[in-house]
């Protein structure tokens, strides 16, 4: 958010229990940092909860005395809005984003709660639009978002790693293969984003019948590469649904 110039450091306050990390964050960013979550919730107009799913409900319950009517957005997988609403009178929402927000290329989905107002929704969208693209989904679609956008970067890094390994096996130095693989994925994604063309259309632009790309795609099909990526998203979504059943207390 600072990199996007969305707000000034003095407009942000964070809660962090670890002394060393708290000092590091304060030194490197200039934002206010405290070990007291209640101080954060009392001071802020909008509260983002970025903790592990296992303690989300405990944190929501902890700050409940000072968040009635305030916008509280959970960034955690698995914990349903209705469970958070059962322990707090805040205006609760969920957002599932991903690590590329750090370079303003995030992909975020937001889901409203029972108390979400149009102003709350607009504010949430403004925040996440500052660090990437934002879509609204129903909460029952969040597990799919978690799998696709939240876990997706890890799947893409695996693709980059595999492309680089292929380059090394065919004679490229490791550092050259890594640069080419990374920027090939980056450029291909940017082209898809800017042209609005479907992956199928863009793929046809590269493939020449009987050529090198066709040979590579045939090898991918023989090894069920696409099916493997689909299965990865499905497995991540299924785990998200399991977590939702676990974190209900």
GROMACS .gro file of C-alpha atoms in nm:
model
  249
    1UNK     CA    1   0.000   0.000   0.000
    2UNK     CA    2   0.294   0.231   0.065
    3UNK     CA    3   0.454   0.136  -0.265
    4UNK     CA    4   0.125   0.220  -0.439
    5UNK     CA    5   0.117   0.555  -0.257
    6UNK     CA    6  -0.231   0.462  -0.142
    7UNK     CA    7  -0.164   0.621   0.195
    8UNK     CA    8   0.117   0.767   0.403
    9UNK     CA    9   0.305   0.562   0.666
   10UNK     CA   10   0.146   0.761   0.948
   11UNK     CA   11  -0.197   0.643   0.830
   12UNK     CA   12  -0.115   0.277   0.898
   13UNK     CA   13  -0.090   0.097   1.231
   14UNK     CA   14  -0.006  -0.273   1.263
   15UNK     CA   15  -0.028  -0.525   1.542
   16UNK     CA   16   0.273  -0.760   1.570
   17UNK     CA   17   0.350  -0.970   1.880
   18UNK     CA   18   0.713  -1.049   1.790
   19UNK     CA   19   0.945  -0.780   1.929
   20UNK     CA   20   1.218  -0.822   1.668
   21UNK     CA   21   0.978  -0.824   1.375
   22UNK     CA   22   0.784  -0.532   1.518
   23UNK     CA   23   1.101  -0.320   1.535
   24UNK     CA   24   1.205  -0.425   1.185
   25UNK     CA   25   0.868  -0.333   1.034
   26UNK     CA   26   0.866   0.003   1.207
   27UNK     CA   27   1.221   0.084   1.100
   28UNK     CA   28   1.178  -0.023   0.738
   29UNK     CA   29   0.833   0.124   0.671
   30UNK     CA   30   0.780   0.409   0.914
   31UNK     CA   31   0.434   0.285   1.009
   32UNK     CA   32   0.319   0.263   1.370
   33UNK     CA   33   0.354  -0.086   1.516
   34UNK     CA   34   0.226  -0.217   1.848
   35UNK     CA   35   0.191  -0.548   2.027
   36UNK     CA   36  -0.165  -0.457   2.128
   37UNK     CA   37  -0.435  -0.561   1.880
   38UNK     CA   38  -0.694  -0.357   2.066
   39UNK     CA   39  -0.486  -0.044   2.009
   40UNK     CA   40  -0.485  -0.116   1.637
   41UNK     CA   41  -0.857  -0.182   1.622
   42UNK     CA   42  -0.937   0.123   1.832
   43UNK     CA   43  -0.725   0.353   1.611
   44UNK     CA   44  -0.811   0.228   1.261
   45UNK     CA   45  -1.116   0.289   1.045
   46UNK     CA   46  -1.052  -0.029   0.846
   47UNK     CA   47  -0.894  -0.338   1.000
   48UNK     CA   48  -0.723  -0.611   0.797
   49UNK     CA   49  -0.674  -0.941   0.978
   50UNK     CA   50  -0.367  -1.115   0.839
   51UNK     CA   51  -0.311  -1.405   1.079
   52UNK     CA   52  -0.315  -1.783   1.048
   53UNK     CA   53  -0.665  -1.933   1.009
   54UNK     CA   54  -0.637  -2.116   1.341
   55UNK     CA   55  -0.640  -1.787   1.538
   56UNK     CA   56  -0.868  -1.567   1.323
   57UNK     CA   57  -1.175  -1.618   1.543
   58UNK     CA   58  -0.970  -1.553   1.857
   59UNK     CA   59  -0.846  -1.222   1.713
   60UNK     CA   60  -1.193  -1.119   1.592
   61UNK     CA   61  -1.328  -1.195   1.939
   62UNK     CA   62  -1.040  -1.005   2.105
   63UNK     CA   63  -1.103  -0.682   1.912
   64UNK     CA   64  -1.484  -0.711   1.914
   65UNK     CA   65  -1.534  -0.459   2.199
   66UNK     CA   66  -1.392  -0.175   1.983
   67UNK     CA   67  -1.497  -0.276   1.630
   68UNK     CA   68  -1.875  -0.255   1.634
   69UNK     CA   69  -1.981  -0.104   1.299
   70UNK     CA   70  -1.622  -0.089   1.171
   71UNK     CA   71  -1.507  -0.259   0.851
   72UNK     CA   72  -1.301  -0.568   0.934
   73UNK     CA   73  -1.157  -0.770   0.645
   74UNK     CA   74  -1.014  -1.117   0.702
   75UNK     CA   75  -0.739  -1.230   0.466
   76UNK     CA   76  -0.740  -1.589   0.593
   77UNK     CA   77  -0.846  -1.902   0.412
   78UNK     CA   78  -1.111  -2.129   0.555
   79UNK     CA   79  -1.279  -1.909   0.816
   80UNK     CA   80  -1.635  -1.819   0.711
   81UNK     CA   81  -1.787  -1.474   0.758
   82UNK     CA   82  -2.083  -1.615   0.950
   83UNK     CA   83  -1.847  -1.765   1.208
   84UNK     CA   84  -1.672  -1.431   1.253
   85UNK     CA   85  -2.007  -1.252   1.271
   86UNK     CA   86  -2.111  -1.485   1.553
   87UNK     CA   87  -1.840  -1.336   1.779
   88UNK     CA   88  -1.835  -0.973   1.660
   89UNK     CA   89  -2.071  -0.690   1.561
   90UNK     CA   90  -1.821  -0.550   1.310
   91UNK     CA   91  -1.899  -0.519   0.938
   92UNK     CA   92  -1.706  -0.828   0.834
   93UNK     CA   93  -1.581  -0.923   0.490
   94UNK     CA   94  -1.329  -1.162   0.343
   95UNK     CA   95  -1.058  -1.099   0.089
   96UNK     CA   96  -0.835  -1.357  -0.073
   97UNK     CA   97  -0.529  -1.204  -0.232
   98UNK     CA   98  -0.181  -1.326  -0.324
   99UNK     CA   99   0.188  -1.244  -0.285
  100UNK     CA  100   0.223  -1.040  -0.610
  101UNK     CA  101   0.041  -0.760  -0.424
  102UNK     CA  102   0.393  -0.678  -0.302
  103UNK     CA  103   0.476  -0.550  -0.652
  104UNK     CA  104   0.125  -0.411  -0.722
  105UNK     CA  105   0.032  -0.708  -0.941
  106UNK     CA  106  -0.201  -0.884  -0.701
  107UNK     CA  107  -0.518  -1.072  -0.788
  108UNK     CA  108  -0.778  -1.031  -0.513
  109UNK     CA  109  -1.134  -1.152  -0.466
  110UNK     CA  110  -1.358  -0.994  -0.204
  111UNK     CA  111  -1.673  -1.143  -0.051
  112UNK     CA  112  -1.925  -0.946   0.148
  113UNK     CA  113  -2.085  -1.042   0.478
  114UNK     CA  114  -2.437  -0.999   0.614
  115UNK     CA  115  -2.359  -0.649   0.745
  116UNK     CA  116  -2.155  -0.525   0.451
  117UNK     CA  117  -2.272  -0.186   0.323
  118UNK     CA  118  -2.216  -0.039  -0.026
  119UNK     CA  119  -1.960   0.197   0.131
  120UNK     CA  120  -1.777  -0.099   0.288
  121UNK     CA  121  -1.765  -0.276  -0.046
  122UNK     CA  122  -1.638   0.036  -0.225
  123UNK     CA  123  -1.370   0.091   0.040
  124UNK     CA  124  -1.250  -0.270   0.019
  125UNK     CA  125  -1.235  -0.252  -0.360
  126UNK     CA  126  -1.039   0.075  -0.346
  127UNK     CA  127  -0.782  -0.078  -0.112
  128UNK     CA  128  -0.719  -0.388  -0.321
  129UNK     CA  129  -0.740  -0.208  -0.656
  130UNK     CA  130  -0.438  -0.009  -0.536
  131UNK     CA  131  -0.226  -0.326  -0.534
  132UNK     CA  132  -0.361  -0.512  -0.837
  133UNK     CA  133  -0.696  -0.623  -0.974
  134UNK     CA  134  -1.007  -0.694  -0.768
  135UNK     CA  135  -1.316  -0.903  -0.834
  136UNK     CA  136  -1.620  -0.965  -0.616
  137UNK     CA  137  -1.738  -1.320  -0.556
  138UNK     CA  138  -1.990  -1.497  -0.337
  139UNK     CA  139  -1.832  -1.639  -0.025
  140UNK     CA  140  -1.903  -1.994  -0.138
  141UNK     CA  141  -1.660  -1.926  -0.425
  142UNK     CA  142  -1.375  -1.813  -0.198
  143UNK     CA  143  -1.228  -2.163  -0.170
  144UNK     CA  144  -1.189  -2.170  -0.547
  145UNK     CA  145  -1.026  -1.825  -0.536
  146UNK     CA  146  -0.792  -1.944  -0.262
  147UNK     CA  147  -0.687  -2.234  -0.483
  148UNK     CA  148  -0.653  -2.038  -0.806
  149UNK     CA  149  -0.523  -1.696  -0.700
  150UNK     CA  150  -0.396  -1.756  -0.347
  151UNK     CA  151  -0.208  -2.080  -0.415
  152UNK     CA  152  -0.166  -2.013  -0.787
  153UNK     CA  153   0.168  -1.829  -0.765
  154UNK     CA  154   0.327  -2.141  -0.619
  155UNK     CA  155   0.197  -2.342  -0.914
  156UNK     CA  156   0.335  -2.084  -1.156
  157UNK     CA  157   0.674  -2.089  -0.983
  158UNK     CA  158   0.676  -2.464  -1.034
  159UNK     CA  159   0.612  -2.406  -1.406
  160UNK     CA  160   0.898  -2.153  -1.420
  161UNK     CA  161   1.124  -2.399  -1.241
  162UNK     CA  162   1.032  -2.676  -1.486
  163UNK     CA  163   1.086  -2.453  -1.792
  164UNK     CA  164   1.428  -2.354  -1.661
  165UNK     CA  165   1.513  -2.718  -1.595
  166UNK     CA  166   1.419  -2.797  -1.955
  167UNK     CA  167   1.650  -2.521  -2.073
  168UNK     CA  168   1.935  -2.660  -1.865
  169UNK     CA  169   1.879  -3.013  -1.999
  170UNK     CA  170   1.897  -2.882  -2.354
  171UNK     CA  171   2.227  -2.700  -2.299
  172UNK     CA  172   2.166  -2.359  -2.139
  173UNK     CA  173   2.357  -2.235  -1.832
  174UNK     CA  174   2.136  -2.237  -1.521
  175UNK     CA  175   2.137  -1.859  -1.477
  176UNK     CA  176   2.044  -1.802  -1.842
  177UNK     CA  177   1.764  -2.060  -1.828
  178UNK     CA  178   1.625  -1.904  -1.509
  179UNK     CA  179   1.612  -1.553  -1.660
  180UNK     CA  180   1.454  -1.674  -1.983
  181UNK     CA  181   1.196  -1.892  -1.808
  182UNK     CA  182   1.095  -1.615  -1.566
  183UNK     CA  183   1.057  -1.349  -1.832
  184UNK     CA  184   0.885  -1.582  -2.075
  185UNK     CA  185   0.611  -1.642  -1.816
  186UNK     CA  186   0.603  -1.272  -1.725
  187UNK     CA  187   0.574  -1.161  -2.087
  188UNK     CA  188   0.316  -1.422  -2.179
  189UNK     CA  189   0.098  -1.324  -1.882
  190UNK     CA  190   0.130  -0.955  -1.962
  191UNK     CA  191   0.036  -1.016  -2.326
  192UNK     CA  192  -0.273  -1.209  -2.215
  193UNK     CA  193  -0.370  -0.931  -1.975
  194UNK     CA  194  -0.319  -0.646  -2.222
  195UNK     CA  195  -0.471  -0.803  -2.535
  196UNK     CA  196  -0.768  -0.971  -2.368
  197UNK     CA  197  -0.721  -1.264  -2.605
  198UNK     CA  198  -0.796  -1.612  -2.477
  199UNK     CA  199  -0.508  -1.850  -2.399
  200UNK     CA  200  -0.621  -2.060  -2.694
  201UNK     CA  201  -0.595  -1.762  -2.932
  202UNK     CA  202  -0.254  -1.667  -2.799
  203UNK     CA  203  -0.133  -2.025  -2.821
  204UNK     CA  204  -0.235  -2.040  -3.188
  205UNK     CA  205  -0.021  -1.731  -3.252
  206UNK     CA  206   0.287  -1.928  -3.140
  207UNK     CA  207   0.218  -2.271  -3.287
  208UNK     CA  208   0.330  -2.365  -3.636
  209UNK     CA  209   0.199  -2.705  -3.751
  210UNK     CA  210   0.483  -2.954  -3.734
  211UNK     CA  211   0.709  -2.699  -3.563
  212UNK     CA  212   0.895  -2.685  -3.234
  213UNK     CA  213   0.604  -2.551  -3.027
  214UNK     CA  214   0.372  -2.820  -3.158
  215UNK     CA  215   0.626  -3.084  -3.058
  216UNK     CA  216   0.650  -2.939  -2.709
  217UNK     CA  217   0.271  -2.919  -2.667
  218UNK     CA  218   0.239  -3.281  -2.775
  219UNK     CA  219   0.489  -3.383  -2.506
  220UNK     CA  220   0.290  -3.184  -2.247
  221UNK     CA  221  -0.033  -3.352  -2.354
  222UNK     CA  222   0.127  -3.697  -2.334
  223UNK     CA  223   0.231  -3.623  -1.976
  224UNK     CA  224  -0.106  -3.471  -1.879
  225UNK     CA  225   0.054  -3.140  -1.779
  226UNK     CA  226  -0.272  -2.945  -1.804
  227UNK     CA  227  -0.460  -3.207  -1.608
  228UNK     CA  228  -0.196  -3.184  -1.336
  229UNK     CA  229  -0.249  -2.809  -1.297
  230UNK     CA  230  -0.626  -2.852  -1.290
  231UNK     CA  231  -0.584  -3.119  -1.023
  232UNK     CA  232  -0.361  -2.884  -0.818
  233UNK     CA  233  -0.634  -2.617  -0.812
  234UNK     CA  234  -0.899  -2.877  -0.725
  235UNK     CA  235  -0.688  -3.018  -0.440
  236UNK     CA  236  -0.622  -2.671  -0.298
  237UNK     CA  237  -0.993  -2.584  -0.316
  238UNK     CA  238  -1.086  -2.909  -0.142
  239UNK     CA  239  -0.841  -2.831   0.137
  240UNK     CA  240  -0.998  -2.486   0.174
  241UNK     CA  241  -1.338  -2.648   0.221
  242UNK     CA  242  -1.192  -2.883   0.483
  243UNK     CA  243  -1.043  -2.587   0.669
  244UNK     CA  244  -1.382  -2.412   0.669
  245UNK     CA  245  -1.526  -2.711   0.853
  246UNK     CA  246  -1.236  -2.712   1.100
  247UNK     CA  247  -1.238  -2.344   1.199
  248UNK     CA  248  -1.591  -2.299   1.328
  249UNK     CA  249  -1.529  -2.243   1.700
   0.00000   0.00000   0.00000
